[in-house]
Amino acid sequence: MDRLRNVRDSLPPRLNAGILMGDGGFCILGWMLTVAGYHPITVYNSTLFVNDPDPRRGGLVVEVVARTYGLHPEQVVELARTNDESPSNERVSAVRHALDVLVTPGAT
Amino acid sequence: MTLVTGGELIARSLSAHGVSHLFGLSGGHIDPTWSAAPRHGIRVVDVRHEAAAAYAAEGWALATGEPGVCIVTAGPGLTNAVTGLATARESGTPVVCVAGAATARGRDAGEVESLDQLALATSVTKWARVVPHADQLPDYVAAAFRQAATGRPGPAYLEVPIDVVHSWVDDADLEVRAPQGRAQRRVAAPAELIEDAARTLERAERPAVLAGSGVFWSDAAGHLETFVTETGIPVVTRQQGRGTIPDDHPHCFGRDWQNVLAQADVVLVVGTQLNYFSGYGHFGHLDRLIQVDIDPTQLGRADLGIVGDAGAVLAQLTEAVPRLATDGWVSRLRRQADQIAIRKAVMAQSDAMPIHPLRLCAEISERLERDATVITDGSNNLMWTNVGFQALEPGRLPGMSQLGTIGHGVGYALAAACARPGTQVLWVVGDGSFGFHATELDTAARHGLPIVTVIMNNGGWSASWVPLGLRHYERMAGAFDGHGELVEKPEQIGPALSSAFERARGSGEPSILNVIVDPAPEYFAGRYLGPSHGDLGS
């Protein structure tokens, strides 16, 4: 829960849609992985995979984020949907609100 | 008695191996070969930096499927070429590099351009040798071609010291052997492994094929298409595998490997490494991973590893695997691909300024002929060009190598223009990568190679944002007797491209289109369009 609060409280000024990291910056999943200590190359220019040679750290991004933050994969999918489907100028606040819900006791 | 120089023997041997183009930069240590090459029907394409010579040799291989050859002089000539050789090694591209060198006697005496070249070359090539005597040159050249093209392809390095290349030998008894063709290198797999793979695919609910460079080097595009068409298994492609089955084939999902393989239960990997660019093979929901590779050292992560030539094994599997009931699975993937395509199309029609990168790709695609070669070069811009261009034929959409090299594309473009005269050749490059070897557009102009350069200029290094500013790179075209245009509005792209292609066809002059693109465009969100996560059994 502390890690999720960390993510919520450290959101960058801009989040990109649909890609973990690119010239538009991170999407929420890329940002969550970065906060958790993943280096940028593992999440670079990818939409579905965390490219880490260690199978315990790499794999489908939804599963890696779920594992890392103790979330259910469907919660990660919802978080990503909120990110991807929000207009760019409202994305950060929409994601912050979604994180607020997740850090509410009893949500996870 | 007929005396010939070592350089003459090299040129003659290269010609016997079918070499028609030699990419290089002149120097005293290689003069005899340089001057002999045209006498043997070899066109010497002299570049402005040896890295471009190595890239062009790699580009020749990517355009033709046969080894490309570069020649560089001693010392800095080789050190300049090192990145190109390392790129070819990491991507498994057959290249032969002939390098001049100081004499053995002079190495420790302070001879000019003296360096332990062999140690350097050994670390970035598949095979590296120094030729001790001129009369051994035909055998060493033949060995270099065998090393470059057989097994997992790669660069072979042949160092010829200046005293060897200038020495005279009697050629009366020297034999230059004809090389083996690709068809003679096909290695089939044991029947029991084919049977195991066939039954595994037959039992799968969601089988998929990941086809890579090995299919290209094996000249096995036809085998792949037959296998996929007859079994009904969907396929995605990586690296030089792009275009070995056309992106518009009903079972091909192009480069959308992440989405397809994330849902597959059995993946047949053919001729590609399970590395960073393929998620290290951690596809997520696999029951079994089958991998076919010519190199047994690549098979460590597979549940079933099959050593063999991609074409030979695909032909065996076509015989062994019946038509599978994949219609529902393929339809599901097609629906997902269609949804992603709709989202992409919105961006491809964007009228925004600065220009959205997908709008640029769409405008280019509209004006491409099917046999066009589009070389994509850069880092961040690849996220757009990878999805913005279709691969419709083998070797027509070369991109980034496993090494992550950038700036190489102009070398590839020079080679493609040599190998495919009369066809469209585009170098689509970021403004950062353009700066590495932009002077090679002089090479294009001098040799009448009508490359159309499209700069996706977002004004900086975007992987780790470092601004470069919006420079007028189009003005450089004037220095090379070419045509340059600045493109800032979406509606300017089409006319500028049409003009560039007309000039290429007509006067043969190269063009530079400097297109100002959005440095922070929205990406299309399409990653959760598939079945819900629970449907995949996690």
XYZ file of C-alpha atoms in Angstrom:
646
model
C 0.000 0.000 0.000
C 2.876 2.342 0.824
C 4.308 1.727 -2.627
C 0.997 2.623 -4.253
C 0.828 5.808 -2.199
C 4.360 6.567 -3.349
C 3.232 6.247 -6.949
C 0.196 8.455 -6.361
C 2.233 11.118 -4.608
C 5.034 11.178 -7.169
C 3.100 11.217 -10.433
C 4.929 13.118 -13.187
C 3.306 16.202 -14.734
C 2.483 14.244 -17.904
C 1.553 10.625 -18.592
C 1.588 9.079 -22.052
C -1.031 6.726 -23.455
C -0.487 3.129 -24.361
C 3.258 2.836 -24.162
C 5.470 2.331 -21.194
C 8.036 4.939 -22.073
C 8.628 7.049 -25.113
C 9.102 10.598 -26.197
C 5.819 11.394 -24.475
C 7.104 9.960 -21.224
C 5.715 7.081 -19.231
C 2.229 5.696 -19.022
C 1.095 4.839 -15.515
C 2.382 1.264 -15.702
C 5.791 2.418 -16.850
C 5.839 4.961 -14.045
C 4.857 2.308 -11.474
C 7.664 0.046 -12.653
C 10.155 2.893 -12.517
C 9.117 3.776 -8.964
C 9.544 0.085 -8.103
C 13.148 0.150 -9.313
C 12.901 -1.178 -12.866
C 15.414 0.532 -15.119
C 14.080 2.301 -18.217
C 15.405 -0.167 -20.776
C 13.209 -2.947 -19.394
C 10.103 -0.907 -20.134
C 11.257 1.026 -23.162
C 9.111 1.247 -26.280
C 6.837 -1.598 -25.279
C 3.154 -1.915 -24.654
C 2.753 -5.388 -23.204
C 6.060 -6.756 -21.980
C 8.630 -5.942 -19.364
C 11.817 -7.014 -21.103
C 13.961 -8.366 -18.310
C 16.128 -11.453 -18.799
C 15.177 -12.668 -15.323
C 11.842 -14.501 -15.742
C 10.951 -13.559 -12.143
C 11.122 -9.874 -13.095
C 10.152 -9.950 -16.764
C 6.987 -10.950 -18.582
C 3.563 -9.483 -19.230
C 3.422 -5.978 -17.836
C 0.026 -6.499 -16.207
C 1.334 -9.472 -14.274
C 4.622 -7.825 -13.331
C 2.862 -4.721 -11.996
C 0.291 -6.857 -10.170
C 3.038 -8.950 -8.586
C 5.110 -5.941 -7.639
C 2.256 -3.984 -6.040
C 0.161 -6.815 -4.649
C -2.756 -6.009 -6.955
C -5.104 -8.279 -8.884
C -4.319 -8.257 -12.623
C -7.799 -6.897 -13.375
C -7.085 -3.906 -11.143
C -3.928 -3.240 -13.153
C -5.876 -3.524 -16.392
C -8.409 -1.009 -15.087
C -5.650 1.375 -14.067
C -4.142 1.108 -17.532
C -7.549 1.683 -19.133
C -8.034 4.800 -17.055
C -4.633 5.984 -18.229
C -5.077 5.107 -21.879
C -8.633 6.266 -22.373
C -8.406 9.610 -20.570
C -7.756 12.740 -22.632
C -4.109 13.690 -22.327
C -4.783 16.890 -20.365
C -6.924 15.014 -17.815
C -4.865 11.830 -17.641
C -2.792 12.563 -14.556
C -5.760 13.625 -12.455
C -7.808 10.621 -13.641
C -5.006 8.249 -12.750
C -4.494 9.970 -9.390
C -8.170 9.461 -8.624
C -7.933 5.767 -9.603
C -4.930 5.380 -7.319
C -6.846 7.104 -4.506
C -9.464 4.399 -4.801
C -6.856 1.629 -4.778
C -5.115 2.900 -1.654
C -8.399 3.151 0.221
C -8.397 0.414 2.868
C -10.239 -2.685 1.699
C -9.842 -1.909 -2.009
C -7.099 -4.448 -2.741
C 55.130 -17.238 -65.592
C 52.374 -14.716 -64.806
C 52.913 -12.586 -61.752
C 49.969 -10.981 -59.972
C 49.716 -8.930 -56.798
C 47.949 -10.012 -53.651
C 45.376 -7.322 -54.372
C 44.711 -8.827 -57.794
C 44.118 -12.212 -56.172
C 41.680 -10.718 -53.667
C 39.691 -9.002 -56.429
C 39.658 -12.154 -58.536
C 38.530 -14.247 -55.554
C 35.785 -11.790 -54.661
C 34.553 -11.866 -58.245
C 34.519 -15.680 -58.177
C 32.227 -15.442 -55.161
C 29.779 -13.336 -57.105
C 30.747 -9.991 -55.599
C 29.567 -7.125 -57.798
C 29.858 -4.221 -55.304
C 32.622 -3.359 -52.887
C 31.964 -0.676 -50.271
C 35.023 1.032 -48.884
C 37.263 3.979 -48.339
C 40.636 4.089 -50.073
C 44.020 3.948 -48.387
C 47.591 2.983 -49.150
C 47.299 -0.332 -47.363
C 44.566 -1.538 -49.713
C 45.488 0.143 -53.014
C 46.248 -3.026 -55.034
C 42.808 -4.498 -54.268
C 41.060 -1.173 -54.813
C 42.564 -0.732 -58.263
C 42.115 -4.380 -59.289
C 38.438 -4.647 -58.365
C 36.994 -2.805 -61.410
C 39.030 -5.038 -63.742
C 37.046 -7.960 -62.353
C 33.675 -6.335 -62.841
C 33.364 -5.104 -59.282
C 31.896 -1.640 -58.726
C 33.728 0.163 -55.953
C 31.410 2.430 -53.967
C 33.695 4.790 -52.078
C 32.113 6.207 -48.952
C 33.092 9.052 -46.632
C 33.597 7.093 -43.415
C 34.451 3.434 -42.927
C 31.494 2.839 -40.620
C 29.266 3.509 -43.613
C 31.240 0.954 -45.627
C 30.509 -1.702 -43.022
C 26.851 -0.647 -42.799
C 26.581 -0.744 -46.584
C 28.063 -4.246 -46.657
C 25.445 -5.274 -44.128
C 22.806 -3.455 -46.173
C 23.853 -5.350 -49.284
C 23.332 -8.635 -47.445
C 19.943 -7.466 -46.201
C 18.924 -6.486 -49.731
C 20.213 -9.583 -51.531
C 20.512 -12.353 -48.948
C 24.149 -12.858 -49.926
C 27.255 -11.635 -48.061
C 28.112 -7.959 -48.463
C 31.746 -6.941 -48.736
C 33.578 -3.916 -47.412
C 37.199 -2.909 -47.647
C 38.914 -0.610 -45.160
C 42.434 0.558 -44.695
C 44.709 -0.085 -41.722
C 44.489 1.402 -38.226
C 41.718 4.018 -38.073
C 40.182 2.526 -41.197
C 39.348 -0.541 -39.181
C 38.533 1.200 -35.920
C 36.019 3.347 -37.810
C 34.356 0.214 -39.170
C 34.108 -1.563 -35.831
C 30.538 -0.488 -34.980
C 29.327 -1.744 -38.335
C 31.030 -5.098 -37.842
C 29.685 -5.409 -34.298
C 26.215 -4.569 -35.597
C 26.471 -7.327 -38.199
C 27.668 -9.802 -35.601
C 24.863 -9.097 -33.165
C 22.195 -9.221 -35.861
C 23.740 -12.256 -37.565
C 24.329 -10.655 -40.962
C 26.835 -12.161 -43.413
C 29.560 -9.636 -44.152
C 33.126 -10.037 -45.360
C 35.490 -7.268 -44.314
C 38.880 -7.021 -46.020
C 41.233 -4.795 -44.052
C 44.667 -3.470 -44.751
C 47.254 -3.644 -41.996
C 50.800 -2.719 -41.155
C 53.529 -5.296 -41.689
C 54.222 -7.846 -38.982
C 57.818 -6.656 -38.933
C 56.834 -3.034 -38.316
C 54.245 -3.464 -35.571
C 56.593 -2.895 -32.660
C 58.845 -0.545 -34.567
C 56.323 2.277 -34.753
C 55.094 1.702 -38.318
C 52.280 4.048 -39.329
C 48.690 2.836 -38.728
C 49.974 -0.073 -36.691
C 47.533 -1.632 -34.232
C 46.642 -5.051 -32.887
C 43.785 -5.207 -35.371
C 43.217 -8.925 -35.015
C 42.447 -8.621 -31.315
C 40.015 -5.814 -32.045
C 38.342 -7.610 -34.948
C 38.081 -10.875 -33.051
C 35.894 -9.196 -30.454
C 33.364 -7.886 -32.996
C 33.281 -10.543 -35.715
C 32.356 -14.180 -36.075
C 35.732 -15.153 -37.523
C 38.952 -13.196 -37.943
C 42.236 -14.106 -39.579
C 45.479 -12.554 -40.837
C 46.593 -13.827 -44.248
C 50.261 -14.818 -43.928
C 51.168 -15.174 -47.634
C 49.673 -13.846 -50.860
C 49.404 -17.279 -52.462
C 46.966 -18.244 -49.687
C 44.567 -15.409 -50.472
C 42.079 -17.409 -52.604
C 41.700 -20.000 -49.844
C 41.307 -17.359 -47.142
C 38.720 -15.427 -49.156
C 36.764 -18.650 -49.700
C 36.980 -19.437 -45.976
C 35.750 -15.938 -45.104
C 32.650 -16.383 -47.280
C 31.942 -19.802 -45.777
C 32.279 -18.418 -42.271
C 30.075 -15.416 -43.017
C 27.241 -17.311 -44.658
C 27.004 -20.692 -42.968
C 25.526 -21.628 -39.609
C 24.342 -18.458 -37.909
C 25.586 -15.820 -40.377
C 27.927 -13.059 -39.269
C 30.880 -10.908 -40.240
C 34.178 -12.493 -41.282
C 37.313 -10.409 -41.081
C 40.280 -10.871 -43.360
C 43.380 -8.874 -42.549
C 45.890 -8.515 -45.358
C 49.125 -6.755 -44.326
C 50.519 -4.214 -46.742
C 53.516 -6.347 -47.644
C 51.206 -9.262 -48.484
C 48.763 -7.291 -50.623
C 51.634 -5.686 -52.549
C 53.653 -8.885 -53.008
C 53.842 -10.671 -56.362
C 53.035 -14.339 -56.809
C 52.854 -16.729 -59.749
C 49.180 -17.384 -60.302
C 49.636 -20.364 -62.646
C 48.685 -22.919 -60.018
C 46.276 -20.848 -57.961
C 42.724 -22.096 -57.982
C 39.762 -19.928 -57.090
C 36.937 -22.162 -55.894
C 33.289 -21.423 -56.646
C 31.171 -20.937 -53.529
C 28.244 -23.059 -52.395
C 24.771 -21.604 -52.774
C 22.237 -21.251 -50.003
C 20.286 -24.311 -51.155
C 23.341 -26.464 -50.430
C 23.407 -25.379 -46.798
C 19.985 -26.645 -45.767
C 20.171 -28.857 -42.694
C 17.012 -30.824 -41.933
C 15.913 -31.932 -38.453
C 15.581 -35.480 -37.093
C 12.160 -37.009 -37.813
C 11.342 -37.669 -34.144
C 11.713 -33.983 -33.253
C 9.514 -32.967 -36.176
C 6.915 -35.481 -34.994
C 7.053 -34.101 -31.436
C 6.652 -30.522 -32.696
C 3.812 -31.490 -35.024
C 1.823 -33.242 -32.293
C 2.391 -30.310 -29.922
C 1.049 -27.856 -32.487
C -1.863 -30.165 -33.230
C -2.880 -30.214 -29.548
C -2.582 -26.454 -29.117
C -5.662 -24.250 -28.809
C -3.862 -21.026 -29.660
C -0.697 -21.838 -31.635
C 1.429 -19.092 -33.148
C 4.625 -18.764 -35.159
C 7.320 -16.185 -34.471
C 9.472 -15.920 -37.593
C 12.798 -14.109 -37.547
C 15.946 -13.457 -39.498
C 16.724 -17.151 -39.978
C 13.794 -17.394 -42.392
C 15.274 -14.576 -44.443
C 18.817 -15.939 -44.507
C 17.514 -19.372 -45.401
C 15.619 -17.838 -48.345
C 12.608 -19.590 -46.851
C 9.833 -17.025 -47.343
C 7.964 -19.453 -49.579
C 8.295 -22.272 -47.034
C 6.940 -20.018 -44.280
C 3.973 -18.851 -46.315
C 3.126 -22.422 -47.330
C 3.358 -23.655 -43.740
C 1.148 -20.896 -42.372
C -1.385 -21.093 -45.192
C -1.713 -24.872 -45.042
C -1.828 -25.237 -41.251
C -3.814 -22.077 -40.490
C -1.434 -21.021 -37.712
C -1.116 -17.227 -37.227
C 2.328 -15.733 -37.585
C 4.206 -12.659 -36.377
C 7.586 -11.519 -37.622
C 10.677 -9.956 -36.085
C 13.874 -8.362 -37.346
C 14.754 -9.578 -40.854
C 11.818 -11.933 -40.703
C 9.633 -8.893 -41.491
C 8.211 -9.351 -44.968
C 9.149 -13.024 -45.299
C 5.408 -13.388 -45.134
C 3.567 -10.265 -46.253
C 1.888 -8.230 -43.528
C -1.307 -8.353 -45.602
C -1.441 -12.181 -45.589
C -4.669 -13.246 -43.781
C -2.710 -15.188 -41.141
C 0.041 -12.595 -40.659
C -0.119 -10.152 -37.780
C 3.076 -8.375 -38.749
C 5.113 -6.994 -35.935
C 2.277 -7.245 -33.406
C 4.146 -10.052 -31.701
C 3.464 -8.863 -28.188
C -0.307 -9.081 -28.459
C -0.329 -12.403 -30.327
C 2.300 -14.210 -28.305
C 0.844 -12.972 -25.014
C -2.282 -14.985 -25.810
C -0.745 -18.048 -27.482
C -0.459 -21.385 -25.698
C 2.164 -22.872 -28.042
C 4.713 -20.750 -29.889
C 6.912 -22.034 -32.678
C 9.945 -19.747 -32.868
C 11.772 -20.029 -36.186
C 15.151 -18.439 -36.731
C 15.252 -15.715 -34.143
C 16.993 -15.241 -30.840
C 14.930 -15.064 -27.674
C 16.461 -11.783 -26.633
C 15.423 -8.308 -25.514
C 13.601 -7.667 -28.780
C 11.417 -10.729 -28.288
C 10.800 -10.349 -24.566
C 13.412 -13.035 -23.811
C 10.703 -15.556 -24.668
C 8.668 -14.810 -21.519
C 5.445 -14.843 -23.500
C 3.160 -15.254 -20.540
C 0.714 -18.090 -21.078
C 2.636 -20.791 -22.828
C 2.150 -24.491 -22.446
C 5.127 -25.145 -24.688
C 7.786 -23.224 -26.547
C 9.271 -24.832 -29.660
C 12.335 -23.233 -31.169
C 14.014 -23.939 -34.491
C 17.463 -22.494 -35.068
C 20.494 -23.280 -37.168
C 22.638 -22.515 -34.117
C 22.248 -25.022 -31.249
C 23.545 -22.494 -28.714
C 20.328 -20.468 -29.183
C 18.033 -23.236 -27.953
C 18.514 -23.093 -24.190
C 15.158 -21.522 -23.276
C 12.894 -23.716 -25.400
C 10.892 -26.720 -24.184
C 11.625 -28.364 -27.511
C 14.725 -27.239 -29.379
C 15.250 -28.242 -32.984
C 18.549 -27.630 -34.724
C 18.044 -27.060 -38.413
C 17.734 -24.680 -41.311
C 14.544 -22.626 -41.160
C 13.457 -23.512 -44.679
C 14.220 -27.211 -44.354
C 12.412 -27.544 -41.027
C 9.391 -25.524 -42.179
C 9.115 -27.855 -45.182
C 9.255 -30.866 -42.844
C 6.625 -29.362 -40.554
C 4.346 -28.565 -43.489
C 4.311 -32.285 -44.266
C 3.771 -33.284 -40.634
C 1.167 -30.798 -39.367
C -2.428 -31.130 -40.648
C -4.775 -28.206 -41.174
C -5.623 -27.011 -37.652
C -8.929 -25.655 -36.342
C -7.595 -22.132 -35.840
C -10.363 -20.105 -37.455
C -11.781 -18.831 -34.160
C -8.342 -17.984 -32.796
C -7.317 -16.176 -35.971
C -10.637 -14.290 -36.076
C -10.135 -13.140 -32.506
C -6.670 -11.826 -33.323
C -7.997 -10.160 -36.462
C -10.719 -8.378 -34.499
C -8.112 -7.087 -32.062
C -5.832 -6.009 -34.919
C -8.741 -4.228 -36.570
C -9.494 -2.301 -33.373
C -5.862 -1.249 -33.087
C -5.896 -0.255 -36.757
C -8.903 1.996 -36.157
C -7.074 3.807 -33.362
C -3.961 4.121 -35.480
C -6.008 5.481 -38.363
C -7.241 8.366 -36.220
C -3.649 9.465 -35.632
C -2.690 8.777 -39.236
C -5.301 11.339 -40.297
C -4.290 13.950 -37.745
C -3.994 17.491 -39.075
C -2.073 18.610 -36.002
C 1.077 20.680 -36.141
C 3.788 19.742 -35.439
C 2.985 16.725 -37.586
C 2.021 13.477 -35.855
C 4.594 10.777 -36.775
C 1.853 8.349 -37.830
C 0.464 10.949 -40.277
C 3.912 11.102 -41.839
C 4.142 7.297 -42.062
C 0.677 7.150 -43.627
C 1.533 9.770 -46.245
C 4.732 7.894 -47.120
C 2.947 4.519 -47.256
C 0.375 5.882 -49.704
C 3.144 6.682 -52.156
C 5.220 3.520 -51.815
C 5.378 0.899 -54.503
C 5.240 -2.696 -53.302
C 8.928 -3.294 -54.054
C 10.102 -0.146 -52.252
C 12.830 -0.407 -49.614
C 12.191 1.622 -46.470
C 15.125 1.800 -44.087
C 14.068 2.897 -40.638
C 16.807 4.363 -38.501
C 16.743 5.800 -35.026
C 15.550 4.871 -31.620
C 12.355 6.520 -30.519
C 11.057 7.095 -34.023
C 11.046 3.311 -34.516
C 7.991 3.080 -32.292
C 6.180 4.899 -35.092
C 7.865 3.473 -38.166
C 7.519 -0.081 -36.847
C 3.750 0.260 -36.800
C 3.459 2.844 -39.551
C 4.930 0.793 -42.398
C 3.924 -2.598 -43.726
C 6.501 -5.229 -44.658
C 5.285 -6.768 -47.886
C 8.395 -8.466 -49.264
C 11.547 -9.927 -47.670
C 14.364 -7.502 -46.955
C 12.319 -4.388 -47.717
C 11.980 -2.941 -44.206
C 15.295 -3.244 -42.383
C 15.421 -1.504 -39.030
C 17.363 -1.550 -35.809
C 19.797 -4.355 -35.072
C 20.118 -6.265 -31.845
C 23.080 -4.036 -30.951
C 20.845 -0.971 -30.989
C 23.006 0.877 -33.506
C 21.624 4.124 -34.931
C 22.818 6.198 -37.872
C 23.495 3.046 -39.896
C 20.547 3.517 -42.224
C 22.262 5.560 -44.889
C 24.720 2.697 -45.416
C 21.804 0.299 -45.819
C 20.187 2.770 -48.224
C 23.322 3.096 -50.370
C 23.460 -0.676 -50.687
C 19.748 -1.046 -51.403
C 19.993 1.576 -54.143
C 22.896 -0.375 -55.669
C 21.132 -3.731 -55.367
C 17.707 -2.568 -56.540
C 18.177 0.100 -59.203
C 14.973 1.667 -60.424
C 13.067 1.021 -57.202
C 12.155 3.442 -54.424
C 14.711 3.583 -51.607
C 13.839 5.625 -48.517
C 15.915 6.364 -45.474
C 13.473 7.370 -42.720
C 15.590 8.682 -39.871
C 15.379 10.732 -36.703
C 17.177 14.071 -36.600
C 19.606 12.747 -34.003
C 20.560 9.675 -36.021
C 20.739 11.694 -39.249
C 23.767 13.514 -37.861
C 25.971 10.430 -37.643
C 26.583 9.853 -41.351
C 24.654 12.524 -43.241
C 27.746 13.168 -45.359
C 27.112 9.828 -47.044
C 24.467 11.617 -49.083
C 27.522 12.894 -50.956
C 28.310 9.238 -51.726
C 24.758 8.834 -53.000
C 25.102 11.879 -55.238
C 28.513 10.911 -56.650
C 27.343 7.391 -57.452
C 23.933 8.348 -58.788
C 22.023 6.559 -56.037
C 18.686 8.380 -55.716
C 17.938 7.904 -52.032
C 14.977 9.799 -50.611
C 15.812 10.833 -47.053
C 12.907 11.650 -44.745
C 13.998 13.183 -41.451
C 11.490 12.815 -38.619
C 12.730 15.957 -36.968
C 11.469 16.378 -33.414
C 14.371 18.593 -32.446
C 16.247 16.349 -30.091
C 17.372 13.026 -28.727
C 14.090 11.734 -27.471
C 14.937 8.489 -25.680
C 16.471 10.643 -22.930
C 15.235 14.065 -23.869
C 18.211 16.213 -24.917
C 17.310 19.058 -27.294
C 19.176 19.584 -30.545
C 17.039 22.382 -31.942
C 15.150 22.435 -35.212
C 17.945 22.654 -37.765
C 17.456 23.227 -41.482
C 18.935 19.900 -42.523
C 17.177 20.178 -45.898
C 19.725 22.831 -46.863
C 22.462 20.180 -46.831
C 20.955 18.718 -50.005
C 22.244 21.683 -51.979
C 25.815 20.825 -51.078
C 25.330 17.378 -52.609
C 23.553 18.566 -55.763
C 20.344 17.168 -54.366
C 16.910 18.489 -53.570
C 15.831 19.624 -50.098
C 12.496 20.670 -48.618
C 11.302 21.760 -45.217
C 7.903 20.229 -44.400
C 5.977 21.747 -41.508
C 2.319 21.141 -42.441
C 0.642 17.768 -43.025
C -0.656 18.838 -46.435
C 2.910 19.541 -47.590
C 4.058 15.939 -47.091
C 2.396 14.432 -50.146
C 3.601 16.950 -52.745
C 7.124 16.914 -51.264
C 7.297 13.118 -51.446
C 5.902 12.994 -54.960
C 8.457 15.547 -56.075
C 11.290 13.598 -54.429
C 10.253 10.332 -56.086
C 9.930 12.041 -59.467
C 13.432 13.469 -59.141
C 14.751 10.052 -58.121
C 13.195 8.449 -61.201
C 14.137 11.281 -63.518
C 17.491 12.880 -62.812
C 18.511 10.334 -60.160
C 19.231 13.014 -57.601
C 18.894 12.317 -53.876
C 16.433 14.334 -51.785
C 16.215 15.399 -48.153
C 12.765 16.090 -46.721
C 13.078 17.693 -43.304
C 9.730 16.971 -41.664
C 9.002 18.706 -38.357
C 7.172 16.201 -36.158
C 5.591 16.363 -32.716
C 8.221 15.648 -30.036
C 5.584 14.353 -27.625
C 2.799 12.741 -29.628
C 0.085 10.598 -28.143
C 0.548 6.880 -28.708
C -2.422 4.775 -29.706
C -3.726 2.813 -26.758
C -4.365 -0.701 -27.923
C -2.872 -3.005 -25.385
C -5.958 -4.150 -23.549
C -8.225 -4.731 -26.495
C -7.902 -8.482 -26.252
C -9.787 -10.848 -24.000
C -9.880 -9.986 -20.338
C -6.878 -11.098 -18.373
C -8.844 -13.895 -16.748
C -9.602 -15.435 -20.163
C -5.928 -16.204 -20.556
C -5.919 -18.493 -17.578
C -3.780 -16.529 -15.177
